[in-house]
Amino acid sequence: MTLARVTGTVVSTAKIKDLEGLKLMIVHPISPGGALIGKQIVAVDTVQAGIGDNVLIIDEGGSAGIMLEMSSQAIRTVITAIVDRIDIVKEEKNVH
């Protein structure tokens, strides 16, 4: 799973059958600190995420198909959770 931020929506008047009825969002991977990293990806939204939400995504076709209970080769990335908060625990140095 990867942390990401929803940055937009995709509107399509024509889709292949496997994508009909699915909400498509643009997501941008983020670091745990919230910085944008990598490149944007189109993902199927399974959790009713909105623009600006931090989310968890699965970016691997086989797992995405399992999440959607389908074996479509057309779907690679799925939004699986809306992240409410990210807590980062600072590692303590071992002092001898």
PDB file of N, CA and C in Angstrom:
ATOM      1  N   MET A   1       0.844  -1.176   0.000  1.00  0.00           N
ATOM      2  CA  MET A   1       0.000   0.000   0.000  1.00  0.00           C
ATOM      3  C   MET A   1       0.884   1.232   0.000  1.00  0.00           C
ATOM      4  N   THR A   2       0.339   2.313  -0.537  1.00  0.00           N
ATOM      5  CA  THR A   2       1.059   3.570  -0.665  1.00  0.00           C
ATOM      6  C   THR A   2       0.186   4.703  -0.166  1.00  0.00           C
ATOM      7  N   LEU A   3       0.791   5.657   0.544  1.00  0.00           N
ATOM      8  CA  LEU A   3       0.077   6.876   0.912  1.00  0.00           C
ATOM      9  C   LEU A   3      -0.039   7.770  -0.316  1.00  0.00           C
ATOM     10  N   ALA A   4      -1.187   8.423  -0.473  1.00  0.00           N
ATOM     11  CA  ALA A   4      -1.386   9.326  -1.606  1.00  0.00           C
ATOM     12  C   ALA A   4      -2.394  10.407  -1.218  1.00  0.00           C
ATOM     13  N   ARG A   5      -2.448  11.454  -2.019  1.00  0.00           N
ATOM     14  CA  ARG A   5      -3.442  12.521  -1.827  1.00  0.00           C
ATOM     15  C   ARG A   5      -4.288  12.596  -3.092  1.00  0.00           C
ATOM     16  N   VAL A   6      -5.595  12.705  -2.924  1.00  0.00           N
ATOM     17  CA  VAL A   6      -6.493  12.854  -4.065  1.00  0.00           C
ATOM     18  C   VAL A   6      -6.350  14.285  -4.588  1.00  0.00           C
ATOM     19  N   THR A   7      -6.006  14.413  -5.875  1.00  0.00           N
ATOM     20  CA  THR A   7      -5.766  15.727  -6.463  1.00  0.00           C
ATOM     21  C   THR A   7      -6.781  16.095  -7.536  1.00  0.00           C
ATOM     22  N   GLY A   8      -7.633  15.169  -7.929  1.00  0.00           N
ATOM     23  CA  GLY A   8      -8.621  15.491  -8.953  1.00  0.00           C
ATOM     24  C   GLY A   8      -9.542  14.327  -9.256  1.00  0.00           C
ATOM     25  N   THR A   9     -10.467  14.579 -10.151  1.00  0.00           N
ATOM     26  CA  THR A   9     -11.408  13.543 -10.585  1.00  0.00           C
ATOM     27  C   THR A   9     -11.257  13.337 -12.082  1.00  0.00           C
ATOM     28  N   VAL A  10     -11.722  12.195 -12.557  1.00  0.00           N
ATOM     29  CA  VAL A  10     -11.723  11.890 -13.978  1.00  0.00           C
ATOM     30  C   VAL A  10     -13.170  11.699 -14.409  1.00  0.00           C
ATOM     31  N   VAL A  11     -13.591  12.454 -15.415  1.00  0.00           N
ATOM     32  CA  VAL A  11     -14.939  12.318 -15.962  1.00  0.00           C
ATOM     33  C   VAL A  11     -14.803  11.728 -17.357  1.00  0.00           C
ATOM     34  N   SER A  12     -15.536  10.662 -17.608  1.00  0.00           N
ATOM     35  CA  SER A  12     -15.441   9.964 -18.886  1.00  0.00           C
ATOM     36  C   SER A  12     -16.834   9.646 -19.402  1.00  0.00           C
ATOM     37  N   THR A  13     -17.091  10.027 -20.639  1.00  0.00           N
ATOM     38  CA  THR A  13     -18.397   9.738 -21.223  1.00  0.00           C
ATOM     39  C   THR A  13     -18.457   8.332 -21.810  1.00  0.00           C
ATOM     40  N   ALA A  14     -17.312   7.764 -22.110  1.00  0.00           N
ATOM     41  CA  ALA A  14     -17.266   6.403 -22.640  1.00  0.00           C
ATOM     42  C   ALA A  14     -16.179   5.630 -21.910  1.00  0.00           C
ATOM     43  N   LYS A  15     -16.536   4.437 -21.428  1.00  0.00           N
ATOM     44  CA  LYS A  15     -15.589   3.598 -20.702  1.00  0.00           C
ATOM     45  C   LYS A  15     -15.719   2.168 -21.192  1.00  0.00           C
ATOM     46  N   ILE A  16     -14.672   1.386 -21.001  1.00  0.00           N
ATOM     47  CA  ILE A  16     -14.822  -0.035 -21.255  1.00  0.00           C
ATOM     48  C   ILE A  16     -15.752  -0.601 -20.191  1.00  0.00           C
ATOM     49  N   LYS A  17     -16.336  -1.725 -20.484  1.00  0.00           N
ATOM     50  CA  LYS A  17     -17.351  -2.304 -19.604  1.00  0.00           C
ATOM     51  C   LYS A  17     -16.870  -2.485 -18.169  1.00  0.00           C
ATOM     52  N   ASP A  18     -15.605  -2.885 -17.982  1.00  0.00           N
ATOM     53  CA  ASP A  18     -15.080  -3.128 -16.629  1.00  0.00           C
ATOM     54  C   ASP A  18     -15.045  -1.871 -15.767  1.00  0.00           C
ATOM     55  N   LEU A  19     -15.035  -0.693 -16.388  1.00  0.00           N
ATOM     56  CA  LEU A  19     -14.966   0.563 -15.635  1.00  0.00           C
ATOM     57  C   LEU A  19     -16.318   1.245 -15.452  1.00  0.00           C
ATOM     58  N   GLU A  20     -17.359   0.721 -16.091  1.00  0.00           N
ATOM     59  CA  GLU A  20     -18.686   1.340 -15.977  1.00  0.00           C
ATOM     60  C   GLU A  20     -19.148   1.333 -14.528  1.00  0.00           C
ATOM     61  N   GLY A  21     -19.644   2.481 -14.072  1.00  0.00           N
ATOM     62  CA  GLY A  21     -20.167   2.606 -12.724  1.00  0.00           C
ATOM     63  C   GLY A  21     -19.108   2.844 -11.654  1.00  0.00           C
ATOM     64  N   LEU A  22     -17.835   2.886 -12.037  1.00  0.00           N
ATOM     65  CA  LEU A  22     -16.766   3.108 -11.070  1.00  0.00           C
ATOM     66  C   LEU A  22     -16.333   4.569 -11.089  1.00  0.00           C
ATOM     67  N   LYS A  23     -16.069   5.130  -9.906  1.00  0.00           N
ATOM     68  CA  LYS A  23     -15.608   6.510  -9.763  1.00  0.00           C
ATOM     69  C   LYS A  23     -14.091   6.526  -9.897  1.00  0.00           C
ATOM     70  N   LEU A  24     -13.579   7.365 -10.792  1.00  0.00           N
ATOM     71  CA  LEU A  24     -12.143   7.454 -11.028  1.00  0.00           C
ATOM     72  C   LEU A  24     -11.601   8.764 -10.463  1.00  0.00           C
ATOM     73  N   MET A  25     -10.496   8.674  -9.738  1.00  0.00           N
ATOM     74  CA  MET A  25      -9.866   9.835  -9.108  1.00  0.00           C
ATOM     75  C   MET A  25      -8.401   9.899  -9.515  1.00  0.00           C
ATOM     76  N   ILE A  26      -7.832  11.094  -9.481  1.00  0.00           N
ATOM     77  CA  ILE A  26      -6.399  11.264  -9.692  1.00  0.00           C
ATOM     78  C   ILE A  26      -5.762  11.337  -8.303  1.00  0.00           C
ATOM     79  N   VAL A  27      -4.758  10.506  -8.072  1.00  0.00           N
ATOM     80  CA  VAL A  27      -4.058  10.494  -6.789  1.00  0.00           C
ATOM     81  C   VAL A  27      -2.575  10.742  -7.023  1.00  0.00           C
ATOM     82  N   HIS A  28      -1.930  11.373  -6.036  1.00  0.00           N
ATOM     83  CA  HIS A  28      -0.499  11.661  -6.114  1.00  0.00           C
ATOM     84  C   HIS A  28       0.159  11.069  -4.870  1.00  0.00           C
ATOM     85  N   PRO A  29       1.080  10.120  -5.031  1.00  0.00           N
ATOM     86  CA  PRO A  29       1.763   9.559  -3.862  1.00  0.00           C
ATOM     87  C   PRO A  29       2.390  10.666  -3.003  1.00  0.00           C
ATOM     88  N   ILE A  30       2.398  10.431  -1.677  1.00  0.00           N
ATOM     89  CA  ILE A  30       2.987  11.384  -0.743  1.00  0.00           C
ATOM     90  C   ILE A  30       3.926  10.660   0.217  1.00  0.00           C
ATOM     91  N   SER A  31       4.849  11.420   0.783  1.00  0.00           N
ATOM     92  CA  SER A  31       5.706  10.885   1.843  1.00  0.00           C
ATOM     93  C   SER A  31       4.891  10.871   3.137  1.00  0.00           C
ATOM     94  N   PRO A  32       5.351  10.166   4.169  1.00  0.00           N
ATOM     95  CA  PRO A  32       4.635  10.199   5.446  1.00  0.00           C
ATOM     96  C   PRO A  32       4.481  11.614   6.004  1.00  0.00           C
ATOM     97  N   GLY A  33       5.396  12.517   5.634  1.00  0.00           N
ATOM     98  CA  GLY A  33       5.313  13.911   6.065  1.00  0.00           C
ATOM     99  C   GLY A  33       4.369  14.746   5.228  1.00  0.00           C
ATOM    100  N   GLY A  34       3.840  14.193   4.145  1.00  0.00           N
ATOM    101  CA  GLY A  34       2.857  14.881   3.321  1.00  0.00           C
ATOM    102  C   GLY A  34       3.376  15.492   2.035  1.00  0.00           C
ATOM    103  N   ALA A  35       4.673  15.378   1.740  1.00  0.00           N
ATOM    104  CA  ALA A  35       5.239  15.936   0.511  1.00  0.00           C
ATOM    105  C   ALA A  35       4.860  15.065  -0.688  1.00  0.00           C
ATOM    106  N   LEU A  36       4.498  15.716  -1.799  1.00  0.00           N
ATOM    107  CA  LEU A  36       4.177  14.989  -3.021  1.00  0.00           C
ATOM    108  C   LEU A  36       5.440  14.335  -3.568  1.00  0.00           C
ATOM    109  N   ILE A  37       5.336  13.068  -3.955  1.00  0.00           N
ATOM    110  CA  ILE A  37       6.465  12.339  -4.532  1.00  0.00           C
ATOM    111  C   ILE A  37       5.982  11.557  -5.740  1.00  0.00           C
ATOM    112  N   GLY A  38       6.863  11.258  -6.641  1.00  0.00           N
ATOM    113  CA  GLY A  38       6.482  10.451  -7.801  1.00  0.00           C
ATOM    114  C   GLY A  38       5.535  11.182  -8.728  1.00  0.00           C
ATOM    115  N   LYS A  39       4.745  10.407  -9.464  1.00  0.00           N
ATOM    116  CA  LYS A  39       3.824  10.996 -10.429  1.00  0.00           C
ATOM    117  C   LYS A  39       2.385  10.613 -10.107  1.00  0.00           C
ATOM    118  N   GLN A  40       1.469  11.387 -10.655  1.00  0.00           N
ATOM    119  CA  GLN A  40       0.039  11.158 -10.407  1.00  0.00           C
ATOM    120  C   GLN A  40      -0.436   9.899 -11.116  1.00  0.00           C
ATOM    121  N   ILE A  41      -1.482   9.295 -10.544  1.00  0.00           N
ATOM    122  CA  ILE A  41      -2.024   8.032 -11.033  1.00  0.00           C
ATOM    123  C   ILE A  41      -3.546   8.130 -11.023  1.00  0.00           C
ATOM    124  N   VAL A  42      -4.204   7.474 -11.958  1.00  0.00           N
ATOM    125  CA  VAL A  42      -5.666   7.356 -11.923  1.00  0.00           C
ATOM    126  C   VAL A  42      -6.000   6.107 -11.117  1.00  0.00           C
ATOM    127  N   ALA A  43      -6.942   6.248 -10.161  1.00  0.00           N
ATOM    128  CA  ALA A  43      -7.313   5.137  -9.285  1.00  0.00           C
ATOM    129  C   ALA A  43      -8.821   5.019  -9.189  1.00  0.00           C
ATOM    130  N   VAL A  44      -9.295   3.795  -9.022  1.00  0.00           N
ATOM    131  CA  VAL A  44     -10.710   3.550  -8.764  1.00  0.00           C
ATOM    132  C   VAL A  44     -10.966   3.841  -7.289  1.00  0.00           C
ATOM    133  N   ASP A  45     -11.994   4.645  -7.014  1.00  0.00           N
ATOM    134  CA  ASP A  45     -12.330   5.024  -5.638  1.00  0.00           C
ATOM    135  C   ASP A  45     -13.363   4.058  -5.082  1.00  0.00           C
ATOM    136  N   THR A  46     -12.993   3.352  -4.009  1.00  0.00           N
ATOM    137  CA  THR A  46     -13.920   2.410  -3.373  1.00  0.00           C
ATOM    138  C   THR A  46     -14.426   2.931  -2.034  1.00  0.00           C
ATOM    139  N   VAL A  47     -13.979   4.135  -1.612  1.00  0.00           N
ATOM    140  CA  VAL A  47     -14.287   4.613  -0.263  1.00  0.00           C
ATOM    141  C   VAL A  47     -14.900   6.016  -0.232  1.00  0.00           C
ATOM    142  N   GLN A  48     -15.298   6.541  -1.377  1.00  0.00           N
ATOM    143  CA  GLN A  48     -15.908   7.872  -1.467  1.00  0.00           C
ATOM    144  C   GLN A  48     -14.956   8.975  -1.007  1.00  0.00           C
ATOM    145  N   ALA A  49     -13.708   8.905  -1.462  1.00  0.00           N
ATOM    146  CA  ALA A  49     -12.714   9.929  -1.142  1.00  0.00           C
ATOM    147  C   ALA A  49     -13.024  11.204  -1.919  1.00  0.00           C
ATOM    148  N   GLY A  50     -12.509  12.323  -1.412  1.00  0.00           N
ATOM    149  CA  GLY A  50     -12.694  13.604  -2.079  1.00  0.00           C
ATOM    150  C   GLY A  50     -11.357  14.276  -2.332  1.00  0.00           C
ATOM    151  N   ILE A  51     -11.380  15.300  -3.162  1.00  0.00           N
ATOM    152  CA  ILE A  51     -10.158  16.039  -3.463  1.00  0.00           C
ATOM    153  C   ILE A  51      -9.580  16.596  -2.165  1.00  0.00           C
ATOM    154  N   GLY A  52      -8.267  16.413  -1.988  1.00  0.00           N
ATOM    155  CA  GLY A  52      -7.579  16.865  -0.785  1.00  0.00           C
ATOM    156  C   GLY A  52      -7.437  15.793   0.283  1.00  0.00           C
ATOM    157  N   ASP A  53      -8.201  14.705   0.177  1.00  0.00           N
ATOM    158  CA  ASP A  53      -8.095  13.619   1.162  1.00  0.00           C
ATOM    159  C   ASP A  53      -6.775  12.876   0.998  1.00  0.00           C
ATOM    160  N   ASN A  54      -6.166  12.520   2.123  1.00  0.00           N
ATOM    161  CA  ASN A  54      -5.048  11.582   2.109  1.00  0.00           C
ATOM    162  C   ASN A  54      -5.643  10.189   2.144  1.00  0.00           C
ATOM    163  N   VAL A  55      -5.109   9.298   1.317  1.00  0.00           N
ATOM    164  CA  VAL A  55      -5.683   7.965   1.166  1.00  0.00           C
ATOM    165  C   VAL A  55      -4.583   6.912   1.107  1.00  0.00           C
ATOM    166  N   LEU A  56      -4.984   5.665   1.256  1.00  0.00           N
ATOM    167  CA  LEU A  56      -4.103   4.538   0.986  1.00  0.00           C
ATOM    168  C   LEU A  56      -4.527   3.955  -0.353  1.00  0.00           C
ATOM    169  N   ILE A  57      -3.547   3.655  -1.196  1.00  0.00           N
ATOM    170  CA  ILE A  57      -3.861   3.036  -2.481  1.00  0.00           C
ATOM    171  C   ILE A  57      -3.114   1.717  -2.614  1.00  0.00           C
ATOM    172  N   ILE A  58      -3.716   0.828  -3.382  1.00  0.00           N
ATOM    173  CA  ILE A  58      -3.032  -0.382  -3.829  1.00  0.00           C
ATOM    174  C   ILE A  58      -2.750  -0.145  -5.304  1.00  0.00           C
ATOM    175  N   ASP A  59      -1.481  -0.206  -5.684  1.00  0.00           N
ATOM    176  CA  ASP A  59      -1.081   0.065  -7.068  1.00  0.00           C
ATOM    177  C   ASP A  59      -0.467  -1.189  -7.679  1.00  0.00           C
ATOM    178  N   GLU A  60      -1.282  -2.216  -7.771  1.00  0.00           N
ATOM    179  CA  GLU A  60      -0.845  -3.497  -8.315  1.00  0.00           C
ATOM    180  C   GLU A  60      -2.095  -4.235  -8.785  1.00  0.00           C
ATOM    181  N   GLY A  61      -2.137  -4.581 -10.030  1.00  0.00           N
ATOM    182  CA  GLY A  61      -3.339  -5.117 -10.655  1.00  0.00           C
ATOM    183  C   GLY A  61      -4.005  -6.295  -9.971  1.00  0.00           C
ATOM    184  N   GLY A  62      -3.227  -7.310  -9.570  1.00  0.00           N
ATOM    185  CA  GLY A  62      -3.826  -8.494  -8.952  1.00  0.00           C
ATOM    186  C   GLY A  62      -4.563  -8.157  -7.663  1.00  0.00           C
ATOM    187  N   SER A  63      -3.933  -7.376  -6.804  1.00  0.00           N
ATOM    188  CA  SER A  63      -4.570  -6.980  -5.541  1.00  0.00           C
ATOM    189  C   SER A  63      -5.758  -6.063  -5.784  1.00  0.00           C
ATOM    190  N   ALA A  64      -5.647  -5.194  -6.781  1.00  0.00           N
ATOM    191  CA  ALA A  64      -6.764  -4.309  -7.115  1.00  0.00           C
ATOM    192  C   ALA A  64      -7.976  -5.131  -7.542  1.00  0.00           C
ATOM    193  N   GLY A  65      -7.748  -6.150  -8.338  1.00  0.00           N
ATOM    194  CA  GLY A  65      -8.842  -7.021  -8.761  1.00  0.00           C
ATOM    195  C   GLY A  65      -9.498  -7.731  -7.596  1.00  0.00           C
ATOM    196  N   ILE A  66      -8.701  -8.165  -6.638  1.00  0.00           N
ATOM    197  CA  ILE A  66      -9.245  -8.825  -5.445  1.00  0.00           C
ATOM    198  C   ILE A  66     -10.103  -7.848  -4.654  1.00  0.00           C
ATOM    199  N   MET A  67      -9.620  -6.607  -4.485  1.00  0.00           N
ATOM    200  CA  MET A  67     -10.382  -5.587  -3.758  1.00  0.00           C
ATOM    201  C   MET A  67     -11.746  -5.350  -4.389  1.00  0.00           C
ATOM    202  N   LEU A  68     -11.784  -5.346  -5.716  1.00  0.00           N
ATOM    203  CA  LEU A  68     -13.032  -5.071  -6.439  1.00  0.00           C
ATOM    204  C   LEU A  68     -13.818  -6.342  -6.737  1.00  0.00           C
ATOM    205  N   GLU A  69     -13.283  -7.486  -6.320  1.00  0.00           N
ATOM    206  CA  GLU A  69     -13.905  -8.784  -6.585  1.00  0.00           C
ATOM    207  C   GLU A  69     -14.149  -8.995  -8.069  1.00  0.00           C
ATOM    208  N   MET A  70     -13.125  -8.648  -8.857  1.00  0.00           N
ATOM    209  CA  MET A  70     -13.197  -8.864 -10.306  1.00  0.00           C
ATOM    210  C   MET A  70     -11.794  -9.183 -10.807  1.00  0.00           C
ATOM    211  N   SER A  71     -11.704  -9.771 -11.963  1.00  0.00           N
ATOM    212  CA  SER A  71     -10.396 -10.144 -12.501  1.00  0.00           C
ATOM    213  C   SER A  71     -10.017  -9.273 -13.693  1.00  0.00           C
ATOM    214  N   SER A  72     -10.470  -8.026 -13.699  1.00  0.00           N
ATOM    215  CA  SER A  72     -10.203  -7.138 -14.817  1.00  0.00           C
ATOM    216  C   SER A  72      -8.729  -6.790 -14.931  1.00  0.00           C
ATOM    217  N   GLN A  73      -8.192  -6.890 -16.128  1.00  0.00           N
ATOM    218  CA  GLN A  73      -6.831  -6.454 -16.393  1.00  0.00           C
ATOM    219  C   GLN A  73      -6.770  -4.941 -16.613  1.00  0.00           C
ATOM    220  N   ALA A  74      -7.929  -4.287 -16.706  1.00  0.00           N
ATOM    221  CA  ALA A  74      -7.980  -2.848 -16.970  1.00  0.00           C
ATOM    222  C   ALA A  74      -7.738  -2.024 -15.713  1.00  0.00           C
ATOM    223  N   ILE A  75      -7.846  -2.628 -14.541  1.00  0.00           N
ATOM    224  CA  ILE A  75      -7.744  -1.868 -13.290  1.00  0.00           C
ATOM    225  C   ILE A  75      -6.460  -2.254 -12.571  1.00  0.00           C
ATOM    226  N   ARG A  76      -5.642  -1.237 -12.286  1.00  0.00           N
ATOM    227  CA  ARG A  76      -4.372  -1.466 -11.597  1.00  0.00           C
ATOM    228  C   ARG A  76      -4.354  -0.836 -10.205  1.00  0.00           C
ATOM    229  N   THR A  77      -4.966   0.356 -10.055  1.00  0.00           N
ATOM    230  CA  THR A  77      -4.836   1.117  -8.811  1.00  0.00           C
ATOM    231  C   THR A  77      -6.202   1.363  -8.191  1.00  0.00           C
ATOM    232  N   VAL A  78      -6.299   1.101  -6.873  1.00  0.00           N
ATOM    233  CA  VAL A  78      -7.557   1.246  -6.148  1.00  0.00           C
ATOM    234  C   VAL A  78      -7.301   2.030  -4.865  1.00  0.00           C
ATOM    235  N   ILE A  79      -8.200   2.979  -4.557  1.00  0.00           N
ATOM    236  CA  ILE A  79      -8.168   3.667  -3.270  1.00  0.00           C
ATOM    237  C   ILE A  79      -8.859   2.757  -2.264  1.00  0.00           C
ATOM    238  N   THR A  80      -8.133   2.391  -1.187  1.00  0.00           N
ATOM    239  CA  THR A  80      -8.665   1.415  -0.237  1.00  0.00           C
ATOM    240  C   THR A  80      -9.055   2.000   1.112  1.00  0.00           C
ATOM    241  N   ALA A  81      -8.576   3.214   1.431  1.00  0.00           N
ATOM    242  CA  ALA A  81      -8.883   3.802   2.742  1.00  0.00           C
ATOM    243  C   ALA A  81      -8.649   5.306   2.696  1.00  0.00           C
ATOM    244  N   ILE A  82      -9.431   6.033   3.494  1.00  0.00           N
ATOM    245  CA  ILE A  82      -9.182   7.456   3.727  1.00  0.00           C
ATOM    246  C   ILE A  82      -8.377   7.542   5.016  1.00  0.00           C
ATOM    247  N   VAL A  83      -7.256   8.252   4.972  1.00  0.00           N
ATOM    248  CA  VAL A  83      -6.363   8.373   6.122  1.00  0.00           C
ATOM    249  C   VAL A  83      -6.788   9.574   6.953  1.00  0.00           C
ATOM    250  N   ASP A  84      -7.136   9.333   8.207  1.00  0.00           N
ATOM    251  CA  ASP A  84      -7.535  10.413   9.109  1.00  0.00           C
ATOM    252  C   ASP A  84      -6.334  11.152   9.674  1.00  0.00           C
ATOM    253  N   ARG A  85      -5.260  10.416   9.918  1.00  0.00           N
ATOM    254  CA  ARG A  85      -4.115  11.026  10.587  1.00  0.00           C
ATOM    255  C   ARG A  85      -2.885  10.164  10.339  1.00  0.00           C
ATOM    256  N   ILE A  86      -1.732  10.808  10.263  1.00  0.00           N
ATOM    257  CA  ILE A  86      -0.464  10.095  10.147  1.00  0.00           C
ATOM    258  C   ILE A  86       0.383  10.491  11.348  1.00  0.00           C
ATOM    259  N   ASP A  87       0.717   9.532  12.183  1.00  0.00           N
ATOM    260  CA  ASP A  87       1.578   9.777  13.337  1.00  0.00           C
ATOM    261  C   ASP A  87       2.950   9.192  13.038  1.00  0.00           C
ATOM    262  N   ILE A  88       3.970  10.015  13.164  1.00  0.00           N
ATOM    263  CA  ILE A  88       5.334   9.557  12.924  1.00  0.00           C
ATOM    264  C   ILE A  88       6.060   9.548  14.263  1.00  0.00           C
ATOM    265  N   VAL A  89       6.553   8.374  14.643  1.00  0.00           N
ATOM    266  CA  VAL A  89       7.289   8.233  15.892  1.00  0.00           C
ATOM    267  C   VAL A  89       8.767   8.383  15.566  1.00  0.00           C
ATOM    268  N   LYS A  90       9.393   9.345  16.209  1.00  0.00           N
ATOM    269  CA  LYS A  90      10.829   9.556  15.989  1.00  0.00           C
ATOM    270  C   LYS A  90      11.603   8.456  16.692  1.00  0.00           C
ATOM    271  N   GLU A  91      12.558   7.899  15.960  1.00  0.00           N
ATOM    272  CA  GLU A  91      13.376   6.822  16.500  1.00  0.00           C
ATOM    273  C   GLU A  91      14.384   7.391  17.488  1.00  0.00           C
ATOM    274  N   GLU A  92      14.444   6.781  18.652  1.00  0.00           N
ATOM    275  CA  GLU A  92      15.386   7.236  19.674  1.00  0.00           C
ATOM    276  C   GLU A  92      16.759   6.636  19.401  1.00  0.00           C
ATOM    277  N   LYS A  93      17.800   7.442  19.584  1.00  0.00           N
ATOM    278  CA  LYS A  93      19.159   6.953  19.398  1.00  0.00           C
ATOM    279  C   LYS A  93      19.563   6.154  20.625  1.00  0.00           C
ATOM    280  N   ASN A  94      20.253   5.065  20.388  1.00  0.00           N
ATOM    281  CA  ASN A  94      20.736   4.210  21.464  1.00  0.00           C
ATOM    282  C   ASN A  94      22.011   4.825  22.045  1.00  0.00           C
ATOM    283  N   VAL A  95      21.956   5.281  23.272  1.00  0.00           N
ATOM    284  CA  VAL A  95      23.110   5.916  23.912  1.00  0.00           C
ATOM    285  C   VAL A  95      23.731   4.909  24.873  1.00  0.00           C
ATOM    286  N   HIS A  96      25.026   4.687  24.741  1.00  0.00           N
ATOM    287  CA  HIS A  96      25.728   3.737  25.629  1.00  0.00           C
ATOM    288  C   HIS A  96      26.611   4.460  26.585  1.00  0.00           C
TER     289      HIS A  96
END
